Coordinates of C-alpha atoms in Angstrom, one line a residue:
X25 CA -77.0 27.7 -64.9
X26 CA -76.0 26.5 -61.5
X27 CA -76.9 22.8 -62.2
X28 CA -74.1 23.2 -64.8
X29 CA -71.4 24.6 -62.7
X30 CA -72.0 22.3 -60.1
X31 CA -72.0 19.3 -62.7
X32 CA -68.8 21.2 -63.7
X33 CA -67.3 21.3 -60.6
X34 CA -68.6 17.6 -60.0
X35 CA -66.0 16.4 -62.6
X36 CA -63.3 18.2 -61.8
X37 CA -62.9 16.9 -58.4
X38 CA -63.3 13.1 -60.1
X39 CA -60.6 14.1 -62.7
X40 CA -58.6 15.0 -59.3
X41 CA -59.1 12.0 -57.9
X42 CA -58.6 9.3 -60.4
X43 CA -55.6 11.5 -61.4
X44 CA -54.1 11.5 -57.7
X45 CA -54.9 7.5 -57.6
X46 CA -52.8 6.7 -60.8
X47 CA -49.9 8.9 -59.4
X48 CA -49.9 6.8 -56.2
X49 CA -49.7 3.4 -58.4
X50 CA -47.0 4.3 -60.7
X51 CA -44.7 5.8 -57.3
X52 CA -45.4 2.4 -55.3
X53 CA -44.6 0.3 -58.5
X54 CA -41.2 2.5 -58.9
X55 CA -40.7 1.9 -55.1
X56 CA -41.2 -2.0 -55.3
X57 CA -38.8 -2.5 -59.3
X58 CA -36.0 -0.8 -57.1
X59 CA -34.1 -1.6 -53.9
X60 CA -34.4 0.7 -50.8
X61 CA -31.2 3.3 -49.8
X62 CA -30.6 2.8 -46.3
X63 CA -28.2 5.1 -44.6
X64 CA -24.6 3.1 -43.1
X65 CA -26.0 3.1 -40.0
X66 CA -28.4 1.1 -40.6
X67 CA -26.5 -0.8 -43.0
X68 CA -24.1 -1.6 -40.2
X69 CA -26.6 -2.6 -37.7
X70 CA -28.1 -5.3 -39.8
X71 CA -24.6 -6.8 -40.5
X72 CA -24.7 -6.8 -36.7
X73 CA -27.5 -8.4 -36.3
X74 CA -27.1 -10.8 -38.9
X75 CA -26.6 -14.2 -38.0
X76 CA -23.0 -16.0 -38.5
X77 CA -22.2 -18.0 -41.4
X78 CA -23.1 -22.2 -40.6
X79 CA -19.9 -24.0 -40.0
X80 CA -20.5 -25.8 -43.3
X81 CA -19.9 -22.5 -45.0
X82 CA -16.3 -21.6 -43.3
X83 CA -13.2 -21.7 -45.1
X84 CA -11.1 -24.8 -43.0
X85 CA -7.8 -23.5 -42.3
X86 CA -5.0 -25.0 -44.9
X87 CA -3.7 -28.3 -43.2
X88 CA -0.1 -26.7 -44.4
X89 CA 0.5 -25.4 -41.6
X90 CA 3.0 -26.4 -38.5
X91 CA 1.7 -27.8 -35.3
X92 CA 2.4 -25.3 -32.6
X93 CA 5.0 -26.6 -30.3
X94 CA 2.3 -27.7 -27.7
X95 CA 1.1 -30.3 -30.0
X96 CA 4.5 -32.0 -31.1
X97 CA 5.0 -35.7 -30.2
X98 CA 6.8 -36.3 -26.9
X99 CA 9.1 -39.4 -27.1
X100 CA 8.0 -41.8 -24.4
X101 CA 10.1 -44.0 -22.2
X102 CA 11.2 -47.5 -23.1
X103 CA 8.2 -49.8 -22.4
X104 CA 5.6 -47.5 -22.0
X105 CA 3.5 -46.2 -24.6
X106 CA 3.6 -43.0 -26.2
X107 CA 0.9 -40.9 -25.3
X108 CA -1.3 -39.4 -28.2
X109 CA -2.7 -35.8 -28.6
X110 CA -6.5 -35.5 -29.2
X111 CA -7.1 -32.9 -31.9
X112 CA -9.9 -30.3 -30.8
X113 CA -13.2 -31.2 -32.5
X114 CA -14.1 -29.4 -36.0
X115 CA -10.9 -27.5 -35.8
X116 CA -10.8 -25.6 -32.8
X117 CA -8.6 -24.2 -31.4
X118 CA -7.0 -25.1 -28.0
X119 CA -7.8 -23.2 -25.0
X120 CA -5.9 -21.1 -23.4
X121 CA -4.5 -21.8 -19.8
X122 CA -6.5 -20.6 -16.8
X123 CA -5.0 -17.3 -15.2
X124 CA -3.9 -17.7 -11.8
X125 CA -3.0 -14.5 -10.0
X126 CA -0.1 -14.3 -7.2
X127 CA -1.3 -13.8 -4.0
X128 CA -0.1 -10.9 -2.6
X129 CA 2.0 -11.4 0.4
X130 CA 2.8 -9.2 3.3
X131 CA 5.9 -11.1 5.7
X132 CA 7.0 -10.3 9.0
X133 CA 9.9 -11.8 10.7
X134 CA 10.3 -12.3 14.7
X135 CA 14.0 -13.2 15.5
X136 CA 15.6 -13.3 19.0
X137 CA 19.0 -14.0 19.2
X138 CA 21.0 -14.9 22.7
X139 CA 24.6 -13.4 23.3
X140 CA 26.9 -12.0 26.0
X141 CA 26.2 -9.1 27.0
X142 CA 29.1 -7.5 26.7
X143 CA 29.0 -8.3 22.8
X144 CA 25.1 -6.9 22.2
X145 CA 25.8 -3.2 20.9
X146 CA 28.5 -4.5 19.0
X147 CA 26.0 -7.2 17.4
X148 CA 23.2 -4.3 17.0
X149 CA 25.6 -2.2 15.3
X150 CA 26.8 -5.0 12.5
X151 CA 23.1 -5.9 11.8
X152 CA 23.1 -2.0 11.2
X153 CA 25.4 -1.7 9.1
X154 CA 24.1 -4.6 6.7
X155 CA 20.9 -2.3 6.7
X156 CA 22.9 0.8 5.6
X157 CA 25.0 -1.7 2.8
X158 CA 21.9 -2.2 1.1
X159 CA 20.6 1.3 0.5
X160 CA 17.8 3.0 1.7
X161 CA 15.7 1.2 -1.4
X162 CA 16.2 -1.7 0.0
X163 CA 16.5 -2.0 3.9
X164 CA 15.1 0.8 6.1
X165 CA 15.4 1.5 9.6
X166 CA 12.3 1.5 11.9
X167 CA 13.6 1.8 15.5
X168 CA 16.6 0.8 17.4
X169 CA 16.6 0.1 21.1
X170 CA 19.7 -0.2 23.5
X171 CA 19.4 0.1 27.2
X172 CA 21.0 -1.3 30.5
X173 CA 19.4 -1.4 33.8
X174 CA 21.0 -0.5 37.1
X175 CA 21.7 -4.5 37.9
X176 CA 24.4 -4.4 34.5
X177 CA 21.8 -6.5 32.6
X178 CA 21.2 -5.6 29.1
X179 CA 18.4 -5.2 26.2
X180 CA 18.6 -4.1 22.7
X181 CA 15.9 -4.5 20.0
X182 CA 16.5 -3.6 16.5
X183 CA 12.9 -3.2 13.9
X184 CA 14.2 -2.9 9.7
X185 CA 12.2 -3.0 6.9
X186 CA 13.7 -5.1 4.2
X187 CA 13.1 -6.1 0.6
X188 CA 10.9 -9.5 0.6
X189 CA 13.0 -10.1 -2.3
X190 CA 16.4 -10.7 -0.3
X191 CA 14.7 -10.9 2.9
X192 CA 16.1 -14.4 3.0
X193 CA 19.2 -14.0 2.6
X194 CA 19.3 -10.8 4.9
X195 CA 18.2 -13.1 7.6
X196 CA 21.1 -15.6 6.8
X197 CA 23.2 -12.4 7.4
X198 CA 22.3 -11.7 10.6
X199 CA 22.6 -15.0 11.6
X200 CA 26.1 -15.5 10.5
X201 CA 26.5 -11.7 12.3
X202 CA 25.3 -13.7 15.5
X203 CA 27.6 -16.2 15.0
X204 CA 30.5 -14.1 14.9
X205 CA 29.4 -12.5 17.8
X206 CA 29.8 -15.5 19.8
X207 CA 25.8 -16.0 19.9
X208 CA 23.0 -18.6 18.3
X209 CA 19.6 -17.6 17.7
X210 CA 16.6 -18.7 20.1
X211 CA 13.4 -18.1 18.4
X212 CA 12.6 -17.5 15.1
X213 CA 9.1 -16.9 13.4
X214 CA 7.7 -15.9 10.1
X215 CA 4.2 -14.5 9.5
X216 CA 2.7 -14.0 5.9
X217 CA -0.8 -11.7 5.9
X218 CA -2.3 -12.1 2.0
X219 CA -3.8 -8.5 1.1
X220 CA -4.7 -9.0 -2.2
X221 CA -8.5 -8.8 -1.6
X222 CA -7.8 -5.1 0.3
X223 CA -5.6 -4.4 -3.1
X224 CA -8.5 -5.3 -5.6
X225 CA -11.0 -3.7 -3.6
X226 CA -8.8 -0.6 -3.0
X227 CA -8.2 -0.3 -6.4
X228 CA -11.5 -0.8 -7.7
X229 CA -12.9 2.1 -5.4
X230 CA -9.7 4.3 -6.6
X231 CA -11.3 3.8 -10.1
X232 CA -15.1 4.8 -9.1
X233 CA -13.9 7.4 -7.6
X234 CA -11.9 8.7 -10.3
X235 CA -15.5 8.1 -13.1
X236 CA -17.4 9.6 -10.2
X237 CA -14.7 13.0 -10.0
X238 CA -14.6 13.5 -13.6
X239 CA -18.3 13.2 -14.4
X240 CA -18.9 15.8 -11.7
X241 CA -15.8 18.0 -12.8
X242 CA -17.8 18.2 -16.5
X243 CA -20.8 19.3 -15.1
X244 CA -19.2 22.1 -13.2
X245 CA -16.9 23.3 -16.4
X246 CA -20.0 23.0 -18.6
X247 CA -22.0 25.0 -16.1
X248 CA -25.4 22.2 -16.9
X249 CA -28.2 23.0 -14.1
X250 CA -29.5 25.2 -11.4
X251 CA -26.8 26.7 -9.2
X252 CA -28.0 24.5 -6.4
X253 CA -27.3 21.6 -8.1
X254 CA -23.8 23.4 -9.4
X255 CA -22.9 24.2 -5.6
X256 CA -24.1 20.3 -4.7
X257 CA -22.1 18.4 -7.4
X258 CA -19.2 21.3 -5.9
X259 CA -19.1 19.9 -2.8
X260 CA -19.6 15.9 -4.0
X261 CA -16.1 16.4 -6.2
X262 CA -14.3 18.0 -2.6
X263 CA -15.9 14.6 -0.7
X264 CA -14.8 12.3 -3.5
X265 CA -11.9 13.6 -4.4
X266 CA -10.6 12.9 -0.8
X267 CA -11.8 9.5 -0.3
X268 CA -9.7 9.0 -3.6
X269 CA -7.2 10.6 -1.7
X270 CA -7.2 8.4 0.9
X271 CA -7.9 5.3 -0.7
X272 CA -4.6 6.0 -2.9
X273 CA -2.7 6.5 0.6
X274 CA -4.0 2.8 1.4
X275 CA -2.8 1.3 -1.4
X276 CA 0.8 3.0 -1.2
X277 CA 0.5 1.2 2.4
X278 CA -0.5 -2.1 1.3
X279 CA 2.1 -2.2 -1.7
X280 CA 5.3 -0.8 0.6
X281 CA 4.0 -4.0 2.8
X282 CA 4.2 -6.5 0.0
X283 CA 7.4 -4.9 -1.4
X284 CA 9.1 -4.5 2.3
X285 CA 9.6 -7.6 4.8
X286 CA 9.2 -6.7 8.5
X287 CA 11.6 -7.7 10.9
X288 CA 11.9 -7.7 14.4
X289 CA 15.7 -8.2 15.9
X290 CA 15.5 -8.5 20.3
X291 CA 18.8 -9.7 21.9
X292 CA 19.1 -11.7 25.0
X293 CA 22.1 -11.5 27.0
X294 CA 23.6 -14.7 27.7
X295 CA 24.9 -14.4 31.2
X296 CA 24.1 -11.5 33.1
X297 CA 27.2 -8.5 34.2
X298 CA 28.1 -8.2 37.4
X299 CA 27.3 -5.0 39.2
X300 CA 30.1 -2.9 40.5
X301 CA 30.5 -3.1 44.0
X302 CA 29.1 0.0 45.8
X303 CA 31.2 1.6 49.0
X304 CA 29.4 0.9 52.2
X305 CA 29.3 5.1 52.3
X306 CA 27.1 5.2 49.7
X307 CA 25.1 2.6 51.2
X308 CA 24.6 4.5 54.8
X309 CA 23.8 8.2 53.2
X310 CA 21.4 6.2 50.7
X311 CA 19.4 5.0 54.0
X312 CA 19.4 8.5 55.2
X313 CA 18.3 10.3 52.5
X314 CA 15.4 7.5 52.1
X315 CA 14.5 8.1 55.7
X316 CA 14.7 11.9 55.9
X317 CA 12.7 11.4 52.5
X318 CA 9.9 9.1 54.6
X319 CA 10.1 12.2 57.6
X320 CA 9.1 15.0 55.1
X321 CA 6.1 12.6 53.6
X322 CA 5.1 12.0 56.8
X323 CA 5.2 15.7 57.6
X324 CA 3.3 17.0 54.2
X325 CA 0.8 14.5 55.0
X326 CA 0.2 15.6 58.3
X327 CA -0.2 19.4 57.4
X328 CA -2.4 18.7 54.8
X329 CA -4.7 16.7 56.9
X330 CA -4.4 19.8 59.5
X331 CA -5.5 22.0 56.7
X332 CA -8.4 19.9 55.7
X333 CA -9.7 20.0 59.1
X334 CA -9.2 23.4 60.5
X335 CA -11.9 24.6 59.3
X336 CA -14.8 21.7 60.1
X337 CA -12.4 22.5 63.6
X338 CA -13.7 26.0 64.2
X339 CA -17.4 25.2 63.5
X340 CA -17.8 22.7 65.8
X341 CA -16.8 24.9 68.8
X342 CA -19.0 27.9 67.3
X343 CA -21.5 25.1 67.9
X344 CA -20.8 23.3 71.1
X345 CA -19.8 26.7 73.1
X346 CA -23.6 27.9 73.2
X347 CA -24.4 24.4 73.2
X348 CA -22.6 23.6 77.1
X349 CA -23.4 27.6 78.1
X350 CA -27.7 26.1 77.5
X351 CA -26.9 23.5 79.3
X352 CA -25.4 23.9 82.3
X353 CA -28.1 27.3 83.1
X354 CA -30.9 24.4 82.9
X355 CA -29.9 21.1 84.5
X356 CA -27.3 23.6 86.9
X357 CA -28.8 27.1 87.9
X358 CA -27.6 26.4 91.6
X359 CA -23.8 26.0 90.6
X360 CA -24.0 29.0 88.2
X361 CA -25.8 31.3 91.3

């Protein structure tokens, strides 16, 4: 009896086996008759990855078609020959021009204009009222100096900013206001500083700056890690956010420069005023409040060195009192007796 269940048993588990073998044929032969689903995904990356059509296999573009305007024939001179476009190899197409980018240009201007004296605040003031013409958009006071020393010679010095667009023609303004004046300019000097590397590199900090704040700003709103990285990141987004601060500040500096001219206005007088005449009055009580003035020094002086002394003064004779007593018992008893 158990021989038979175990030869029972025995061909079962065949029967189970061969049945599980013929299962697993017919599935891989139903696999290989159809194609495989692939998801788009996939689908997409393979077109990706696929390699482009051989030039053979591209549709030529229809020879239809008008030449662009760069490609027209350009009548030559008499006696020359004409010159003859090459057509880009298998149909491509031309390339475009290189990009060149404008330097950007920072001037300052140095003028120094020569005029009678007499006629320098009235020069001053015309240049300053070309400024104001203008408008605040375009021509800005910096600083305006006018001064006169006690010999009647003048000096006046006048600093705008100006548009670089019209800073030409400003200057031709104020020469002509010069002119008018009865003066001619003496020295004239332009400067041009190129700041277009500090723009770029400005700039591109501005924008790491900006990635740098916003990638910390989500973290923070989405609450992501232990609270001492939380209270980290917190203070990374204050230090960032005021070098972008600051880096934004630069660049407003560096494009007012490149959009606003400096210039410098000094005037020379010409020939020098004459001082008034004093009255010989004025002369006499000048030299006696100069000496009563060189008295008092004298006496301040002298207490203050009296002062200082006083008191190195009294410790001396506390000294040399008992000093001169010692001596005069030893060397002179007989004189003392």
């Amino acid at each position: 009896m158990p021989k038979r269940l175990i030869m029972i048993a025995s061909g079962g588990c065949a029967a189970l086996v061969v049945l599980a073998t013929c299962l697993l044929l017919i599935q891989s032969a139903h696999t290989g008759s159809q194609p495989a689903q692939q998801s788009p995904a996939a689908l997409r990356e393979m077109e990706a990855a696929s390699p482009p059509p051989p030039p053979s296999e591209m549709v030529s573009p229809p020879t239809s078609v008008a030449a662009p305007p760069e490609a027209m024939a350009v009548s030559a001179p008499a006696g020359s020959e004409a010159p003859q476009l090459r057509e880009p190899a298998d149909g491509a197409a031309a390339t475009d021009p290189i990009a060149v980018s404008v330097p950007q240009l920072a001037y300052a201007y140095q003028l120094a204009y020569r005029l009678p004296g007499p006629r320098i605040a009235e020069a001053q003031q015309a240049h300053l009222t070309l400024c104001q013409k203008l408008g605040p958009t375009r021509c800005q006071l910096v600083s305006m100096r006018n001064g006169s020393s006690d010999e009647g010679y003048k000096d006046a010095a006048l600093q705008l900013r100006v548009a670089s667009g019209i800073a030409q023609r400003f200057r031709g303004d104020l020469t002509q206001a010069i002119a008018d004046a009865g003066g001619r300019p003496v020295d004239t000097s332009i400067t041009a500083e190129d700041v277009s590397k500090d723009m770029v590199d400005t700039e591109a900090r501005i924008r790491q700056r900006e990635i740098l704040v916003a990638r910390l700003t989500e973290m923070l709103r989405s609450r992501q890690g232990r609270v001492s990285e939380l209270v980290e990141a917190e203070r990374s987004v204050a230090a960032a956010q005021e070098e972008l601060d600051q880096a934004k500040g630069w660049l407003g500096q560096l494009r007012t420069r490149v959009a606003l001219s400096q210039f410098r206005i000094n005037y020379v007088p010409a020939v020098a005023v004459e001082p008034s005449p004093r009255p010989q009055s004025n002369r006499l009580a000048d030299a006696f409040v100069t000496s009563l003035g060189a008295v008092f020094a004298l006496g301040r002086t002298l207490l203050i060195l009296l002062i200082l002394l006083a008191p190195w003064a009294a410790i001396g004779l506390a000294i040399a009192l008992p000093l001169r007593r010692w001596y005069k018992r030893r060397y002179y008893p007989a004189a003392e007796a």
